[in-house]
XYZ file of N, CA and C in Angstrom:
327
model
N 113.213 110.238 76.763
C 113.210 110.779 78.109
C 112.071 110.149 78.903
N 112.289 109.944 80.189
C 111.300 109.324 81.057
C 110.224 110.302 81.490
N 109.419 109.882 82.457
C 108.329 110.738 82.913
C 108.803 111.842 83.853
N 110.048 111.751 84.308
C 110.640 112.792 85.147
C 111.874 113.327 84.443
N 112.049 114.636 84.477
C 113.190 115.247 83.817
C 114.498 114.899 84.497
N 115.578 115.170 83.787
C 116.903 114.933 84.359
C 117.223 116.035 85.361
N 118.174 115.741 86.217
C 118.605 116.729 87.189
C 118.158 116.391 88.595
N 118.658 117.168 89.504
C 118.361 116.952 90.913
C 116.941 117.386 91.244
N 116.335 116.720 92.233
C 114.984 117.120 92.637
C 115.004 118.440 93.402
N 113.838 119.061 93.481
C 113.660 120.248 94.305
C 113.628 119.796 95.759
N 114.100 120.654 96.666
C 114.085 120.323 98.092
C 113.289 121.375 98.851
N 112.541 120.894 99.833
C 111.831 121.788 100.731
C 112.067 121.318 102.159
N 112.377 122.264 103.045
C 112.638 121.982 104.449
C 111.461 122.526 105.266
N 110.456 121.694 105.557
C 109.267 122.180 106.263
C 109.560 122.813 107.616
N 110.563 122.332 108.323
C 110.892 122.873 109.639
C 111.313 124.328 109.602
N 111.973 124.734 108.510
C 112.463 126.107 108.397
C 111.748 126.908 107.313
N 111.021 126.221 106.437
C 110.357 126.905 105.324
C 111.294 127.246 104.186
N 112.507 126.720 104.233
C 113.479 127.025 103.179
C 113.332 126.055 102.012
N 113.707 126.529 100.845
C 113.664 125.693 99.655
C 112.452 126.000 98.803
N 112.181 125.105 97.884
C 111.079 125.266 96.937
C 109.836 124.550 97.447
N 108.782 125.313 97.707
C 107.529 124.681 98.126
C 106.970 123.878 96.959
N 106.463 122.685 97.228
C 105.907 121.876 96.151
C 104.636 122.491 95.568
N 104.487 122.438 94.255
C 103.279 122.969 93.622
C 102.127 121.968 93.675
N 100.986 122.416 93.265
C 99.803 121.545 93.195
C 99.793 120.829 91.846
N 100.837 120.071 91.603
C 101.018 119.359 90.340
C 101.454 117.927 90.637
N 101.314 117.033 89.648
C 101.721 115.637 89.863
C 103.233 115.460 89.877
N 103.673 114.450 90.614
C 105.091 114.149 90.651
C 105.427 113.055 91.636
N 106.722 112.801 91.722
C 107.258 111.825 92.667
C 107.913 112.597 93.800
N 107.869 112.029 95.008
C 108.498 112.707 96.141
C 109.177 111.694 97.045
N 110.100 112.211 97.820
C 110.808 111.406 98.819
C 110.921 112.205 100.102
N 110.745 111.513 101.211
C 111.010 112.107 102.517
C 112.350 111.538 102.953
N 113.294 112.429 103.257
C 114.635 112.005 103.658
C 114.941 112.481 105.070
N 115.788 111.697 105.759
C 116.222 112.108 107.094
C 117.407 113.058 106.982
N 117.940 113.472 108.127
C 119.054 114.437 108.164
C 120.274 113.945 107.406
N 120.486 112.629 107.378
C 121.653 112.057 106.695
C 121.418 111.880 105.194
N 120.195 112.151 104.721
C 119.891 112.009 103.308
C 119.344 110.650 102.908
N 119.082 109.807 103.888
C 118.539 108.472 103.613
C 117.059 108.581 103.271
N 116.612 107.973 102.159
C 115.182 108.016 101.842
C 114.376 107.190 102.852
N 113.405 107.831 103.499
C 112.545 107.163 104.466
C 111.212 106.761 103.844
N 110.772 107.531 102.841
C 109.487 107.271 102.203
C 109.550 107.762 100.763
N 108.993 106.985 99.843
C 108.927 107.359 98.435
C 107.481 107.233 98.002
N 106.981 108.240 97.289
C 105.603 108.194 96.835
C 105.396 108.968 95.554
N 104.193 108.852 95.012
C 103.786 109.629 93.850
C 102.398 110.164 94.136
N 102.083 111.286 93.541
C 100.797 111.920 93.790
C 100.405 112.803 92.615
N 99.128 113.140 92.551
C 98.700 114.090 91.529
C 98.704 115.520 92.073
N 99.071 115.703 93.369
C 99.148 117.021 93.971
C 100.224 117.006 95.059
N 101.428 117.431 94.702
C 102.569 117.383 95.623
C 102.334 118.234 96.872
N 101.743 119.403 96.711
C 101.519 120.316 97.833
C 100.573 119.694 98.870
N 99.458 119.141 98.394
C 98.496 118.503 99.295
C 99.125 117.313 100.013
N 99.868 116.492 99.268
C 100.457 115.282 99.853
C 101.479 115.622 100.918
N 102.268 116.678 100.692
C 103.237 117.096 101.702
C 102.510 117.474 102.999
N 101.405 118.207 102.879
C 100.628 118.590 104.064
C 100.099 117.380 104.815
N 99.657 116.361 104.082
C 99.172 115.142 104.728
C 100.282 114.459 105.518
N 101.488 114.419 104.935
C 102.613 113.799 105.642
C 103.033 114.623 106.862
N 102.912 115.935 106.779
C 103.239 116.769 107.936
C 102.257 116.492 109.072
N 100.980 116.397 108.742
C 99.968 116.139 109.772
C 100.105 114.740 110.377
N 100.565 113.768 109.576
C 100.703 112.392 110.083
C 101.963 112.201 110.914
N 102.915 113.136 110.823
C 104.157 113.024 111.575
C 105.307 112.392 110.805
N 105.052 111.921 109.585
C 106.145 111.343 108.787
C 107.161 112.412 108.384
N 106.686 113.629 108.254
C 107.545 114.722 107.808
C 107.724 115.692 108.967
N 108.625 115.330 109.881
C 108.840 116.149 111.076
C 110.332 116.340 111.317
N 110.657 117.216 112.229
C 112.057 117.451 112.588
C 112.860 118.003 111.421
N 114.035 117.420 111.212
C 114.935 117.888 110.162
C 114.751 117.146 108.836
N 113.644 116.487 108.667
C 113.407 115.743 107.429
C 113.113 116.705 106.278
N 113.473 116.277 105.078
C 113.222 117.089 103.892
C 112.202 116.413 102.991
N 111.516 117.229 102.216
C 110.562 116.772 101.215
C 111.177 117.118 99.872
N 111.597 116.097 99.136
C 112.208 116.307 97.819
C 111.239 115.822 96.765
N 111.176 116.547 95.652
C 110.188 116.180 94.637
C 110.671 116.511 93.228
N 110.097 115.769 92.294
C 110.296 116.021 90.875
C 108.935 116.076 90.227
N 108.769 117.038 89.329
C 107.503 117.173 88.619
C 107.431 116.148 87.503
N 106.236 115.602 87.320
C 106.021 114.613 86.269
C 105.795 115.313 84.934
N 106.169 114.634 83.877
C 105.892 115.103 82.528
C 104.378 115.221 82.382
N 103.904 116.243 81.699
C 102.465 116.452 81.550
C 101.772 115.306 80.824
N 102.523 114.533 80.067
C 101.936 113.417 79.326
C 101.869 112.141 80.160
N 102.416 112.156 81.373
C 102.402 110.948 82.211
C 100.998 110.694 82.746
N 100.759 109.469 83.135
C 99.484 109.115 83.756
C 99.758 108.641 85.178
N 98.697 108.538 85.977
C 98.892 108.039 87.333
C 99.438 106.611 87.290
N 99.029 105.852 86.294
C 99.506 104.472 86.170
C 101.015 104.424 85.915
N 101.526 105.242 85.002
C 102.971 105.227 84.710
C 103.762 105.749 85.905
N 103.197 106.719 86.629
C 103.897 107.234 87.814
C 103.943 106.173 88.913
N 102.889 105.388 89.068
C 102.882 104.329 90.092
C 103.870 103.216 89.757
N 104.019 102.893 88.468
C 105.010 101.892 88.065
C 106.403 102.381 88.452
N 106.692 103.645 88.171
C 107.987 104.231 88.521
C 108.182 104.237 90.036
N 107.124 104.567 90.776
C 107.183 104.579 92.241
C 107.559 103.198 92.777
N 106.926 102.153 92.265
C 107.233 100.785 92.725
C 108.701 100.430 92.473
N 109.227 100.833 91.321
C 110.637 100.551 91.018
C 111.567 101.240 92.018
N 111.273 102.489 92.339
C 112.120 103.234 93.274
C 112.011 102.685 94.698
N 110.820 102.254 95.101
C 110.661 101.658 96.432
C 111.467 100.372 96.512
N 111.391 99.573 95.466
C 112.161 98.321 95.446
C 113.661 98.594 95.477
N 114.098 99.619 94.774
C 115.522 99.969 94.706
C 116.047 100.479 96.048
N 115.296 101.334 96.735
C 115.790 101.991 97.960
C 115.283 101.373 99.259
N 114.188 100.635 99.223
C 113.619 99.973 100.399
C 113.468 100.931 101.599
N 112.736 102.043 101.429
C 112.591 103.001 102.529
C 111.776 102.423 103.680
N 112.175 102.744 104.901
C 111.594 102.117 106.092
C 110.146 102.513 106.363
N 109.694 103.669 105.901
C 108.326 104.097 106.180
C 107.320 103.638 105.131
N 107.788 103.089 104.014
C 106.869 102.511 103.030
C 106.486 101.132 103.536
N 105.238 100.964 103.888
C 104.791 99.697 104.451
C 104.420 98.679 103.380
N 104.350 99.122 102.124
C 104.028 98.207 101.037
C 104.945 98.506 99.862
N 104.722 97.823 98.776
C 105.546 98.019 97.578
C 105.156 99.200 96.738
N 104.132 99.958 97.165
C 103.717 101.143 96.438
C 102.789 100.832 95.288
N 102.273 101.908 94.688
C 101.444 101.776 93.515
C 99.988 101.457 93.778
N 99.517 101.577 95.017
C 98.124 101.253 95.305
C 97.187 102.443 95.089
N 97.730 103.595 94.785
C 96.917 104.804 94.709
C 95.735 104.705 93.775
N 94.769 105.572 94.032
C 93.597 105.636 93.164
C 93.992 106.316 91.873
N 93.286 106.016 90.809
C 93.517 106.705 89.546
C 93.141 108.172 89.706
N 93.926 109.038 89.097
C 93.655 110.457 89.154
C 92.344 110.760 88.448
N 91.608 111.767 88.946
C 90.347 112.149 88.322
C 90.632 112.813 86.982
N 89.780 112.537 86.018
C 89.895 113.158 84.703
C 89.398 114.588 84.831
N 90.054 115.483 84.120
C 89.644 116.906 84.175
C 88.769 117.242 83.016
């Protein structure tokens, strides 16, 4: 099994507050438009914080959705960034200005 479980991602609709709010845990996320087209793909060590940053920047506005999958607890920021780069290359989202994977290493606890 990969670093993300099988099945559909959780969805959150910031405009209405409907769906599953992202937790403060690591994972992969996508911002999609009303038609379901991926506009941005990313990975983070805190899905809740990252969603807030995108809301403040304007990337996550209107009828856009924030979809996410939780990472396996054994994953590292490095393995999540490799997966992120593959998904960006596969979907070519318009708001990703680079190939992804530039994030800082997660702090050790």
